[in-house]
Coordinates of C-alpha atoms in Angstrom, one line a residue:
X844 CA -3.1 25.7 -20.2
X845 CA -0.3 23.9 -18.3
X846 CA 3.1 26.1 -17.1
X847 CA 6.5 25.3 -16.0
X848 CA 8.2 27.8 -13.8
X849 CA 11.3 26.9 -12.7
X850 CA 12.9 28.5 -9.2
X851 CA 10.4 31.1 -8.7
X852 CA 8.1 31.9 -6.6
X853 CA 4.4 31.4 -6.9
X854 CA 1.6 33.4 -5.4
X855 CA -1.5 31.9 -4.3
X856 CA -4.4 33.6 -3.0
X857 CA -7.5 32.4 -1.4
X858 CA -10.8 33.7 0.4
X859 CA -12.3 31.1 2.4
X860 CA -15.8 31.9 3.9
X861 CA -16.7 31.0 7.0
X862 CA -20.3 31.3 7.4
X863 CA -20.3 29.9 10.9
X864 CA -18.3 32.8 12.2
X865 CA -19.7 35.4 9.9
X866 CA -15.9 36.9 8.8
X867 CA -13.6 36.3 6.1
X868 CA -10.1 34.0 6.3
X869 CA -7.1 34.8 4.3
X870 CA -4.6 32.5 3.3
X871 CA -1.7 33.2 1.7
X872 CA 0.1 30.3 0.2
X873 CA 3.2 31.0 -1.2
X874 CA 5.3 28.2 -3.1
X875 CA 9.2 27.8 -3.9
X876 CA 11.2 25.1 -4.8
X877 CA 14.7 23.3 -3.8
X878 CA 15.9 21.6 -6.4
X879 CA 11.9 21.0 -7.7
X880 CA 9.6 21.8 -9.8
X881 CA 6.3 23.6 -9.3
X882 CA 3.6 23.3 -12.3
X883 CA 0.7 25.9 -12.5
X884 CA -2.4 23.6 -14.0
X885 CA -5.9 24.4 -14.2
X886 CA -8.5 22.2 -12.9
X887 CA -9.2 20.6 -15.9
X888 CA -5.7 19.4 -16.3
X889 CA -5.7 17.4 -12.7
X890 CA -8.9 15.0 -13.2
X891 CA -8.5 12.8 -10.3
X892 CA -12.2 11.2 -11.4
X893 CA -12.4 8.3 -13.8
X894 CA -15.4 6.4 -14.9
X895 CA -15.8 2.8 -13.7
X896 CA -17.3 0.8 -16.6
X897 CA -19.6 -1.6 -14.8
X898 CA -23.3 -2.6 -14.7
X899 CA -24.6 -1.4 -11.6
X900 CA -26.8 1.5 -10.3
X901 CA -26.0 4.5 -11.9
X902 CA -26.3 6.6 -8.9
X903 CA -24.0 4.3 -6.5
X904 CA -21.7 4.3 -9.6
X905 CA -21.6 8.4 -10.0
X906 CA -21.6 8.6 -6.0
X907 CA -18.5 6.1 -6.1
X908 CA -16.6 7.9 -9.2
X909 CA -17.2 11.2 -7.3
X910 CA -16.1 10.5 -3.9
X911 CA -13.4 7.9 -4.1
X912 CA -10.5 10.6 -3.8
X913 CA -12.5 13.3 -1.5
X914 CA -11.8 15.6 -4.6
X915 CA -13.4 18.6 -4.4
X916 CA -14.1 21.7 -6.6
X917 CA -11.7 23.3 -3.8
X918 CA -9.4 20.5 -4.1
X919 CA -9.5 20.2 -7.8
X920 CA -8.9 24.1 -8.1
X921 CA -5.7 24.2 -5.5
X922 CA -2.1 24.7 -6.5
X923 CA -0.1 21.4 -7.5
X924 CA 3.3 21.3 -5.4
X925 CA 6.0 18.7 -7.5
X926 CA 8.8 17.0 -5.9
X927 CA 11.1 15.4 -8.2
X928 CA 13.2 13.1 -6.8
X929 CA 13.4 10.7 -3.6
X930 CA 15.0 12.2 -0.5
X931 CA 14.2 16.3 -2.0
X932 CA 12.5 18.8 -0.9
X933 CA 9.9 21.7 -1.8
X934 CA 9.0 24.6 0.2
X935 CA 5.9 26.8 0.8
X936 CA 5.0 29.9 2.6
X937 CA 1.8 30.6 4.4
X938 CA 0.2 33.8 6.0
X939 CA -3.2 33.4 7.5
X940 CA -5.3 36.5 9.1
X941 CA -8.5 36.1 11.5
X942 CA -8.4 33.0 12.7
X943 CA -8.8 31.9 16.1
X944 CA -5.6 32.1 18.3
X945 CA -6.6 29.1 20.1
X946 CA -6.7 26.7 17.1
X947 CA -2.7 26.2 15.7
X948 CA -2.7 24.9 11.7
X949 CA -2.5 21.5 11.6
X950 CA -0.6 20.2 8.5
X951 CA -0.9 16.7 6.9
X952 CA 0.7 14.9 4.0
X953 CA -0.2 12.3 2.6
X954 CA 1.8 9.0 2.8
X955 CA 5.0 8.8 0.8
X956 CA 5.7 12.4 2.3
X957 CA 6.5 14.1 5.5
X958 CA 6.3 17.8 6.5
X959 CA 8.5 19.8 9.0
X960 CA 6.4 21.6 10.6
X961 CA 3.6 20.2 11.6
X962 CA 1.8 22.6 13.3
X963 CA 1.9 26.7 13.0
X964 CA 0.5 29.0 15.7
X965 CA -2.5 30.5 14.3
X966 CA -2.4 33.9 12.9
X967 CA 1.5 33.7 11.3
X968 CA 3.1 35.4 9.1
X969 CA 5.7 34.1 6.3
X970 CA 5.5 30.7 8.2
X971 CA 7.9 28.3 6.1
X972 CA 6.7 25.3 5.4
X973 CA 9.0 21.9 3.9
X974 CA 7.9 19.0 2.2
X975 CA 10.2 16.1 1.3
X976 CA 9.3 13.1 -0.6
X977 CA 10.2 9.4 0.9
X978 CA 8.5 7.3 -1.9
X979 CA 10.5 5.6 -4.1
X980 CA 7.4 4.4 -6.4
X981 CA 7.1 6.2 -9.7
X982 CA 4.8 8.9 -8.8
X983 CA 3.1 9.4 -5.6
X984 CA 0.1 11.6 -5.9
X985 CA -2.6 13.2 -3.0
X986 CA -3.7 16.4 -0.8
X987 CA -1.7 18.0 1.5
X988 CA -4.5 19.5 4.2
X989 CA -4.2 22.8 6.6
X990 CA -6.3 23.0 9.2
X991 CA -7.4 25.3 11.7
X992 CA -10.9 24.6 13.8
X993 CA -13.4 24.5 11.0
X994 CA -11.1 26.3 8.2
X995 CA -9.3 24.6 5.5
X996 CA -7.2 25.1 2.8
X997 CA -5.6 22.5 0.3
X998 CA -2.5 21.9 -2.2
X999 CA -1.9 19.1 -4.7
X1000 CA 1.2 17.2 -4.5
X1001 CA 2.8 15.0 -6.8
X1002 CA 6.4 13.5 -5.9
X1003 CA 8.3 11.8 -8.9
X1004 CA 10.6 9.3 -7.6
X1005 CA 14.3 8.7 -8.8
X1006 CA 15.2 5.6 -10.7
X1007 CA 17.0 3.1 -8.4
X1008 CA 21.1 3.5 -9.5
X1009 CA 22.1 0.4 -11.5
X1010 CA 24.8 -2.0 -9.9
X1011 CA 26.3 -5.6 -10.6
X1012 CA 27.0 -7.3 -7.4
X1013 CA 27.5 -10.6 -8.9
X1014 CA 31.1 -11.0 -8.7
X1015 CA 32.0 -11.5 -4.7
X1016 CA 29.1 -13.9 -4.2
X1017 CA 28.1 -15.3 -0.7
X1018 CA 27.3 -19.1 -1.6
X1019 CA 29.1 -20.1 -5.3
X1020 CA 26.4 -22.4 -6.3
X1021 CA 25.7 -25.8 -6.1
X1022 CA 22.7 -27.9 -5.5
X1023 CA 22.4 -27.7 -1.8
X1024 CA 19.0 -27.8 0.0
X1025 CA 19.0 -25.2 2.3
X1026 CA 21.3 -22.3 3.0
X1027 CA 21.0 -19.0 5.8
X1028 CA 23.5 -16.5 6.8
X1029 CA 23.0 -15.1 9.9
X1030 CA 25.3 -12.0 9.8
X1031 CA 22.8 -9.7 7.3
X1032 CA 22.3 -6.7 8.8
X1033 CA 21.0 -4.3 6.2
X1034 CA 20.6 -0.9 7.2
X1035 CA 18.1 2.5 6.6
X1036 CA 19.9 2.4 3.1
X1037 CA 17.6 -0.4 1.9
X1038 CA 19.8 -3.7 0.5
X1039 CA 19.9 -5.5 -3.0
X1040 CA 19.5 -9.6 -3.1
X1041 CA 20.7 -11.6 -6.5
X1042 CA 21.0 -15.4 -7.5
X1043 CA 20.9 -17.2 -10.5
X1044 CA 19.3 -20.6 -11.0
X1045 CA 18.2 -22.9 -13.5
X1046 CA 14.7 -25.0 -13.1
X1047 CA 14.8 -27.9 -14.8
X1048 CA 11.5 -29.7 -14.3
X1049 CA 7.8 -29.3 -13.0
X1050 CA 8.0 -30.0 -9.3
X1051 CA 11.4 -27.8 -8.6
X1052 CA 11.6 -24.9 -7.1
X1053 CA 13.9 -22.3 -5.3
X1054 CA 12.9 -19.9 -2.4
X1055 CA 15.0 -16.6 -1.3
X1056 CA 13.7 -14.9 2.4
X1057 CA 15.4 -11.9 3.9
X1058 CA 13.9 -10.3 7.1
X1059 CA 15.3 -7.3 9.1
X1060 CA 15.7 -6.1 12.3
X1061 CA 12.1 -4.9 11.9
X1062 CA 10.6 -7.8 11.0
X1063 CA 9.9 -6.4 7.4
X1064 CA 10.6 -9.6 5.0
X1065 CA 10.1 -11.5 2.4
X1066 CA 9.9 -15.2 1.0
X1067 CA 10.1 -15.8 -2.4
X1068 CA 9.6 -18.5 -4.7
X1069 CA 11.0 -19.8 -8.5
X1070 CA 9.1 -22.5 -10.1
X1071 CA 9.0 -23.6 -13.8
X1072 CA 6.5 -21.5 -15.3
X1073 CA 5.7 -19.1 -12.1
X1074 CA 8.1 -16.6 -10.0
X1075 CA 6.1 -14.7 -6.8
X1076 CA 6.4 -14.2 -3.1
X1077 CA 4.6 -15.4 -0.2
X1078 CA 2.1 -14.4 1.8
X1079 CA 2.5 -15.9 5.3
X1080 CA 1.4 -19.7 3.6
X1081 CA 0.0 -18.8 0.6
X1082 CA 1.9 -17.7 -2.9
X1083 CA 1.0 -14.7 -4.8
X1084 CA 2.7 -15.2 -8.2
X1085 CA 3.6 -12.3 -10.9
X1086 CA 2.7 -11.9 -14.1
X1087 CA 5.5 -11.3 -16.7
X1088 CA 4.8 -8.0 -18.4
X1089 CA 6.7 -9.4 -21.2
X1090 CA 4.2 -12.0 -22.3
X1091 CA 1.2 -10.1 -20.8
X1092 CA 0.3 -8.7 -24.1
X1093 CA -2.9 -9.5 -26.4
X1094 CA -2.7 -12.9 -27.0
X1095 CA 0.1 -13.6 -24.1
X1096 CA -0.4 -15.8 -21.1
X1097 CA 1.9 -13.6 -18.6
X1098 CA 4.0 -16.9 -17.9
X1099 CA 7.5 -17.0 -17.3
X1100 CA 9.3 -20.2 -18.7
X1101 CA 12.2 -20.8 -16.5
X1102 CA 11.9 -24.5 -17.5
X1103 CA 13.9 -23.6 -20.7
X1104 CA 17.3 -25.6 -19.6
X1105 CA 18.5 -22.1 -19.2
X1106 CA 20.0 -20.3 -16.2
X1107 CA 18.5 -17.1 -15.0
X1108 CA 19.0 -14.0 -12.5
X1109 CA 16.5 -12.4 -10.3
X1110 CA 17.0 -9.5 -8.3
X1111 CA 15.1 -8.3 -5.3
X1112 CA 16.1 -4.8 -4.5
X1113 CA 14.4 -3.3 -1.1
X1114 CA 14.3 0.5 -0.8
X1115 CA 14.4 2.4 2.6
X1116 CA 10.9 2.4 2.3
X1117 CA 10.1 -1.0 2.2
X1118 CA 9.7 -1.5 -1.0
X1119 CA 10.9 -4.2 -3.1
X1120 CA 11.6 -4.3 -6.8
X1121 CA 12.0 -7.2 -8.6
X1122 CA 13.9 -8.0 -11.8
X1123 CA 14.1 -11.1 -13.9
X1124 CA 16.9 -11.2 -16.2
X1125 CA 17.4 -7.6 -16.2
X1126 CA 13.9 -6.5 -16.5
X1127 CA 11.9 -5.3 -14.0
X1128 CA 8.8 -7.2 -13.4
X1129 CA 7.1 -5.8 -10.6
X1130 CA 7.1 -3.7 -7.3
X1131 CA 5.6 -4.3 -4.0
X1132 CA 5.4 -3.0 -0.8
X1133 CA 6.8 -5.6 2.5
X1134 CA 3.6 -4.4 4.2
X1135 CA 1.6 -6.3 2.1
X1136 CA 3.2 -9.3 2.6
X1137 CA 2.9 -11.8 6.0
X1138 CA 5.8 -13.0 7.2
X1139 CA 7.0 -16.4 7.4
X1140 CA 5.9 -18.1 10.8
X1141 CA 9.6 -18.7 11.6
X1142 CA 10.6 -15.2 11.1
X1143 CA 9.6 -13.8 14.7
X1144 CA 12.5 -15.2 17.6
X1145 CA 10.9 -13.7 20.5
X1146 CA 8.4 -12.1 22.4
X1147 CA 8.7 -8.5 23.2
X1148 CA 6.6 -5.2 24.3
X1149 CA 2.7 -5.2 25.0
X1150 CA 2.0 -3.0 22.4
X1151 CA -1.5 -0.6 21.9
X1152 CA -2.0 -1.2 18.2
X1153 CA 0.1 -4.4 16.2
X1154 CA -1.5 -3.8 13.0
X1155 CA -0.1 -1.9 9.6
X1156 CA -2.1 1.0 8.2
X1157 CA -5.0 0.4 10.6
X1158 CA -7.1 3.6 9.9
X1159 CA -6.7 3.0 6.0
X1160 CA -4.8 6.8 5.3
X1161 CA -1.8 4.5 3.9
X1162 CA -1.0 4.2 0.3
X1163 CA -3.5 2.0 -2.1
X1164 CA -3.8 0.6 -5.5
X1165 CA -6.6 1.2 -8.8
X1166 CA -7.8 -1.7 -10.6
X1167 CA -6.7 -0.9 -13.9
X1168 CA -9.4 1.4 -15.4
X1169 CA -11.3 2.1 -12.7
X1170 CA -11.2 3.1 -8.7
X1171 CA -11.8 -0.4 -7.7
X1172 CA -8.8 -1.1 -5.3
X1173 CA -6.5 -4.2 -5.7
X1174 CA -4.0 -3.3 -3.1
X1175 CA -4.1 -1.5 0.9
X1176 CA -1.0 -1.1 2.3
X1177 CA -0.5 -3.5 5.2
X1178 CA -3.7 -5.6 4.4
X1179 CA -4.8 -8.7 1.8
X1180 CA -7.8 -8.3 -0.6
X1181 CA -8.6 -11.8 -0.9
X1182 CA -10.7 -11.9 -3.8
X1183 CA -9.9 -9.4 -6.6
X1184 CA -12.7 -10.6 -8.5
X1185 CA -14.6 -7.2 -9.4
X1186 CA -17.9 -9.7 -10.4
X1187 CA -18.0 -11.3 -7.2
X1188 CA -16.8 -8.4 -4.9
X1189 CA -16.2 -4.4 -5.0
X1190 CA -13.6 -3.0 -2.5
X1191 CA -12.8 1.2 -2.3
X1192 CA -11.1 3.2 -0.2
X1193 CA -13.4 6.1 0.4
X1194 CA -13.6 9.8 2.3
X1195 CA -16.2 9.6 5.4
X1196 CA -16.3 11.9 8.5
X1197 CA -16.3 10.1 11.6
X1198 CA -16.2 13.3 13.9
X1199 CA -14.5 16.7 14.5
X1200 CA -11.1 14.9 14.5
X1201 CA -11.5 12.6 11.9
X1202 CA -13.0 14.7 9.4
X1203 CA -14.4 14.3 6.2
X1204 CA -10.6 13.8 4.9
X1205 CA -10.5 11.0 6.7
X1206 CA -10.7 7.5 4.9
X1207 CA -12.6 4.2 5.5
X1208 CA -11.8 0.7 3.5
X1209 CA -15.7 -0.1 2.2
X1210 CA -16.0 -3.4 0.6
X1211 CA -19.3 -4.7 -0.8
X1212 CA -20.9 -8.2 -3.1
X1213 CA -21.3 -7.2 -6.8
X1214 CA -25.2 -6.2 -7.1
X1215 CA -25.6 -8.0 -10.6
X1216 CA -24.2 -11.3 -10.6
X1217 CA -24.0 -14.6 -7.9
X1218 CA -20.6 -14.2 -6.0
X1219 CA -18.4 -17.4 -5.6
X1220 CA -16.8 -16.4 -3.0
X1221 CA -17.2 -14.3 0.5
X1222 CA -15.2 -10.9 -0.1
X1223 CA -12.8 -9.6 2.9
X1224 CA -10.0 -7.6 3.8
X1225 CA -7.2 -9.8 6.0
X1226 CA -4.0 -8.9 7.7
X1227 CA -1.3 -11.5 9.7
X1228 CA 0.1 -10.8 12.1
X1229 CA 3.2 -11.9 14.2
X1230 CA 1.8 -13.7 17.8
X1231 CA 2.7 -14.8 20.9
X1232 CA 1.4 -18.6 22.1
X1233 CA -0.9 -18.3 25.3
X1234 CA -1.5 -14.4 25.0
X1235 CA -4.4 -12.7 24.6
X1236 CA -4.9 -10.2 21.9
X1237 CA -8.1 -7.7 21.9
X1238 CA -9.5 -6.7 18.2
X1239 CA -11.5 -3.9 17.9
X1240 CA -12.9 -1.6 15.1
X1241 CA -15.0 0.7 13.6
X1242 CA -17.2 -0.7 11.3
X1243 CA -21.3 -0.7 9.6
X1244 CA -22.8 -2.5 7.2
X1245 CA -23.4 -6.1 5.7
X1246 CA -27.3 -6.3 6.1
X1247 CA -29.4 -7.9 3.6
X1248 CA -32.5 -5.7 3.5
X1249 CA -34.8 -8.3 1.7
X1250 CA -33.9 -11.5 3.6
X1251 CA -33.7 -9.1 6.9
X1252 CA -29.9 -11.0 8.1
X1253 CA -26.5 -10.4 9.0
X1254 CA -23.9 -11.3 6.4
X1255 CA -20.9 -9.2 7.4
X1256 CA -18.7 -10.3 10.5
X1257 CA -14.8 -9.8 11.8
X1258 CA -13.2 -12.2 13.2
X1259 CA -9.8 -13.3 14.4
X1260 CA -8.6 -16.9 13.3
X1261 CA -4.8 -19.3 13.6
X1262 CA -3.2 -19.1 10.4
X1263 CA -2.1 -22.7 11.8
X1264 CA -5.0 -23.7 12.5
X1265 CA -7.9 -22.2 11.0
X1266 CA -10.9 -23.9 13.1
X1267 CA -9.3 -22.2 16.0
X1268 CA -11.1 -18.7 16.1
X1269 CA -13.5 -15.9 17.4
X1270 CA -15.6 -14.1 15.4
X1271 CA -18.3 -11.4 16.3
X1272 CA -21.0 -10.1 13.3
X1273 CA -21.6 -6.8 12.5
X1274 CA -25.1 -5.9 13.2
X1275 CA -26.3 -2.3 12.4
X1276 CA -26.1 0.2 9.5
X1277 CA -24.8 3.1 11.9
X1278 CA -21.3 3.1 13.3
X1279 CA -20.2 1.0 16.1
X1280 CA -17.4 -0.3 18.0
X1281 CA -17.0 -4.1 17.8
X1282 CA -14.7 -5.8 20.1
X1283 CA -13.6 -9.4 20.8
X1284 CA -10.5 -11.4 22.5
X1285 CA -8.9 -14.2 21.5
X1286 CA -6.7 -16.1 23.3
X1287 CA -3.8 -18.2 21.2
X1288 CA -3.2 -22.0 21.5
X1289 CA -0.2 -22.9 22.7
X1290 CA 1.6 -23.5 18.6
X1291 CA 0.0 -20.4 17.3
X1292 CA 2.8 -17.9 15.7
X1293 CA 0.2 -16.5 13.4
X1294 CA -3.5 -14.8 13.4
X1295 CA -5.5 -13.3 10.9
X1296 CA -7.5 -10.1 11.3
X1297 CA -10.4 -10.7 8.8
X1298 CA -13.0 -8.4 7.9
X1299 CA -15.4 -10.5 6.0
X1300 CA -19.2 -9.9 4.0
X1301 CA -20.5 -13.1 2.5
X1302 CA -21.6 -13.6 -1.5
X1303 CA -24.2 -11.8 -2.8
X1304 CA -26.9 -13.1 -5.1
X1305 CA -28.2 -11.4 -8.0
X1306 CA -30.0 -8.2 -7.3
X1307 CA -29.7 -8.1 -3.4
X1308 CA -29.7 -5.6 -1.6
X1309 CA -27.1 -5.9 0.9
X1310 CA -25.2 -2.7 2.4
X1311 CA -21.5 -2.4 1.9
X1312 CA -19.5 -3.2 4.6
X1313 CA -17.7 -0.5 6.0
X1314 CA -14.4 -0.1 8.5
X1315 CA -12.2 2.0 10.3
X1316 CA -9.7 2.3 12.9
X1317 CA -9.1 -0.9 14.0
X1318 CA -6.6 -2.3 16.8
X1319 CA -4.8 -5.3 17.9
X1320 CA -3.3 -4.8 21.2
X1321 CA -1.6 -7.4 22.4
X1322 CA 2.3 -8.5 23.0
X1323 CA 4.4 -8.3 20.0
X1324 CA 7.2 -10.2 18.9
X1325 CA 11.0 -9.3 18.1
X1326 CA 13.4 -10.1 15.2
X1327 CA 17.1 -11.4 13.9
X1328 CA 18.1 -10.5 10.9
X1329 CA 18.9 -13.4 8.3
X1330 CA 18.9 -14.0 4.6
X1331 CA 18.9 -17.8 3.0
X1332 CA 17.3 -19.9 0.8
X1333 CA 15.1 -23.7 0.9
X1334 CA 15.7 -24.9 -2.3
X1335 CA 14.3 -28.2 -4.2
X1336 CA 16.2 -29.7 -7.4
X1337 CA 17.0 -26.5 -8.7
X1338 CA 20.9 -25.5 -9.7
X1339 CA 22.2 -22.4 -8.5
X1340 CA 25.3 -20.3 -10.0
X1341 CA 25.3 -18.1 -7.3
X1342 CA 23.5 -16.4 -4.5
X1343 CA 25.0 -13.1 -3.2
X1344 CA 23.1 -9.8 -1.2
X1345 CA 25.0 -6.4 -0.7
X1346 CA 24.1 -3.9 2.3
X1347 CA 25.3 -0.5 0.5
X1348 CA 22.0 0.2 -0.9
X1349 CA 19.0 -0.6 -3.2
X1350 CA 20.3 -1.2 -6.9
X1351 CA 18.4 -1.9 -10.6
X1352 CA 20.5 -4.3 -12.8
X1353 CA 22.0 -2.9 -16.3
X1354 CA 18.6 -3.7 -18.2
X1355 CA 18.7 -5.7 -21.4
X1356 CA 18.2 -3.9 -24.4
X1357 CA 17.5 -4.0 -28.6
X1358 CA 18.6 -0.5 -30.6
X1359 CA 17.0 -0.7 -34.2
X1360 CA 18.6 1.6 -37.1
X1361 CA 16.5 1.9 -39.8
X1362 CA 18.7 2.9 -42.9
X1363 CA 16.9 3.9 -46.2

């Protein structure tokens, strides 16, 4: 049975055995909110295991299902701690008995959230402890982990983000239309309060198109593009369209007809967090994250600091998407799934202990050839990155896997390669079913803005036996580049009414919308 308490506290008490040491560990975990909601659940309301309907062997499948979230009978039984509403806060207590004074408790959230503190001196009393929620997505779920030497304890979290404010920003535009080619203004200069982009075009044939970009100071962008029957963004050279939600029913095709002699308004509006949502006439049609996305080659201006580690999300604890139906994952936060083809390839992020410090919370990306069916297509993970001509960049990683047990060969490999120029590259295979550090330099040509970090396993064939490819912590260390801020558009043959951006903030437009009264 489910329960709603409202602004009260809530008692949790838990005996944690530790066999290694022969005593017993109390934790106290006492919750409260600020301006939140706490909800009591038992362990059969918080399933975070689904089945995966797919042909393959049952005990890889159950194994899979199982471990995909790290969910276990302790973390399925643990309080859930919600936070409703981006930028609020929820607050927990903690008292904790026997442990060793040596070992502080090490506190983690997971992405979307952060914690203040993050570490308490063993053996406190009434420690308080604040979680605040940064996500704007819908609902961010996951574990929040305290650790002290070999003890643990665990609380669900679920954050509930608020609705983006609507706005129409329409009426002081920055270019008034017209049909010109190209367009940039220079004086953008959005801030932590995230920024809203609009225009309004009409597509009149096959062959036209019309394509916003925006970067910051950060070098977190985005290129767009509007075509007749297709609306997406970019991916360093490549387009990743959207489907419309409105046609994607039974029987839909997911187009969007822009070619109907008709003018139309899309909206990009990017959160603090780097998000951006995206509206078509009013109506939201998807949300991504920036960190997904490459930038355009023409986005960097300069070179700046040597830095350790280039790459987003490069130990794999950042935010990831499900397949629908399924833990399959179509999306890793900083990183490109180039085949989301479930017969041809599997991908997961999945729970493995590396050592002591990375324990068995910690996560690896594994990605593997579908067992029972002849793959198209080599499966791998990719990321681009921002480069320097005639510097030397060092990849290394973590990684096991790829070995085709009946044929005895190597099939998985990671490699760096010019998005430019994609014959210019080094590559280095991975060559055991154990752990390992792999490493490699590559040295760019003297045009090279771009590289891809690939992680790669070739096509499998039906019934093979081939071990998934798995990696962690990787590292690009290398010199990094710097950016200026700008917003434009390229544009080809279409008409624009207006194009216009405002700074104060990230904004939803008034959504369209049919009220039926049924009178008897």
């Amino acid at each position: 049975m489910n329960l709603l308490f409202r602004n009260k506290i809530i008692t949790y008490n838990f005996l944690i055995m530790k066999t290694n040491y022969f005593k017993s560990i109390f934790l106290t975990l006492s919750m409260s909110v600020i301006t939140n909601n706490i909800w009591a659940m038992s362990s059969s309301a918080f399933s975070c295991v689904q089945e995966i309907n797919q042909t393959k062997d049952e005990k890889d499948k159950e194994k899979e299902s199982d471990d995909d979230n790290g969910i276990t009978d302790e973390k399925n039984n643990a309080p859930i701690l919600t936070v409703n509403g981006t930028g609020k806060s929820a607050t927990f207590t903690i008292n904790t008995g026997n442990l060793q004074h040596d070992q502080p408790i090490q506190i983690t959230v997971p992405h979307g959230f952060s914690v203040s503190p993050t570490n308490i001196p063993a053996n406190t009393k009434n420690a308080k402890i604040t979680v605040t929620l940064n996500s704007t997505k819908k609902e961010t779920k996951g574990i929040i982990v305290l650790r002290s030497g070999d003890s643990r304890s665990y609380i669900r979290i679920q954050g509930i983000g608020t609705p983006l404010p609507t706005k129409t920003i329409a009426e002081s535009p920055i270019y008034k239309g017209g049909k010109n080619e190209t367009f940039e203004n220079t004086k953008f200069k959005p801030t932590e309060k995230g920024y809203t982009v609009e225009f309004r075009v009409k597509i009149n044939e096959e062959g036209d198109e019309f394509h916003p970009y925006m970067v910051d100071n950060d070098g977190y962008g985005i290129k767009g593009f509007v075509a007749s029957t297709s609306i997406g963004v970019y991916n360093s050279n490549s387009q990743k369209g959207f489907s419309n939600p409105l046609t994607k029913q039974e029987g839909g095709l997911g187009k969007f007809y822009n070619n109907d002699n008709r003018m139309h308004t899309y909206r990009y509006a990017i959160t603090p967090d780097k998000r951006a949502f995206v509206y078509r006439d009013g109506f939201p049609i998807d949300t991504i994250r920036l960190a997904d996305y490459g930038n355009q080659s023409d986005f960097a201006v300069a070179n700046g600091e040597p830095k350790e580690n280039l790459l987003k999300n490069p130990g794999f604890e950042g935010e990831y998407d499900y397949m629908d139906g399924g833990k399959l994952v179509k999306a890793v936060e900083g990183w490109n799934i180039a085949i989301l083809d479930r017969w041809n390839n599997e991908q997961f992020i999945l729970p493995q202990e590396i050592d002591n410090e990375q324990d068995f919370n910690n996560h690896i990306f594994r990605i593997k050839p579908y067992k029972w069916a002849g793959g198209w297509g080599n499966g791998n993970i990719n990321q681009t990155i921002d480069v320097a001509p005639n510097e030397t960049y060092t990849l290394s990683a973590l990684a096991r896997g790829g070995l085709d047990k009946k044929k005895g060969t190597l099939t998985a490999k990671m490699f760096i390669q010019e998005v430019e120029d994609r014959e210019k590259k080094v590559e280095t295979e991975i060559a055991s079913d154990t752990w390992e550090t792999y490493s490699l330099d590559f040295t760019t040509s003297p045009t090279c803005k771009q590289i891809r970090v690939i992680f790669q396993i070739q096509a499998g064939t039906w019934g093979a036996n081939i071990s998934p490819l798995d990696v962690d912590n990787v590292k690009l260390t290398g010199t990094s580049r710097t950016y200026s801020p700008k917003i434009g558009f390229e544009n080809n043959n279409a008409e624009i009414e207006y194009f216009t951006y405002d700074l104060s903030g990230a904004y939803a437009p008034e959504q369209p919308e049919i009220t039926i009264n049924i009178t008897e």
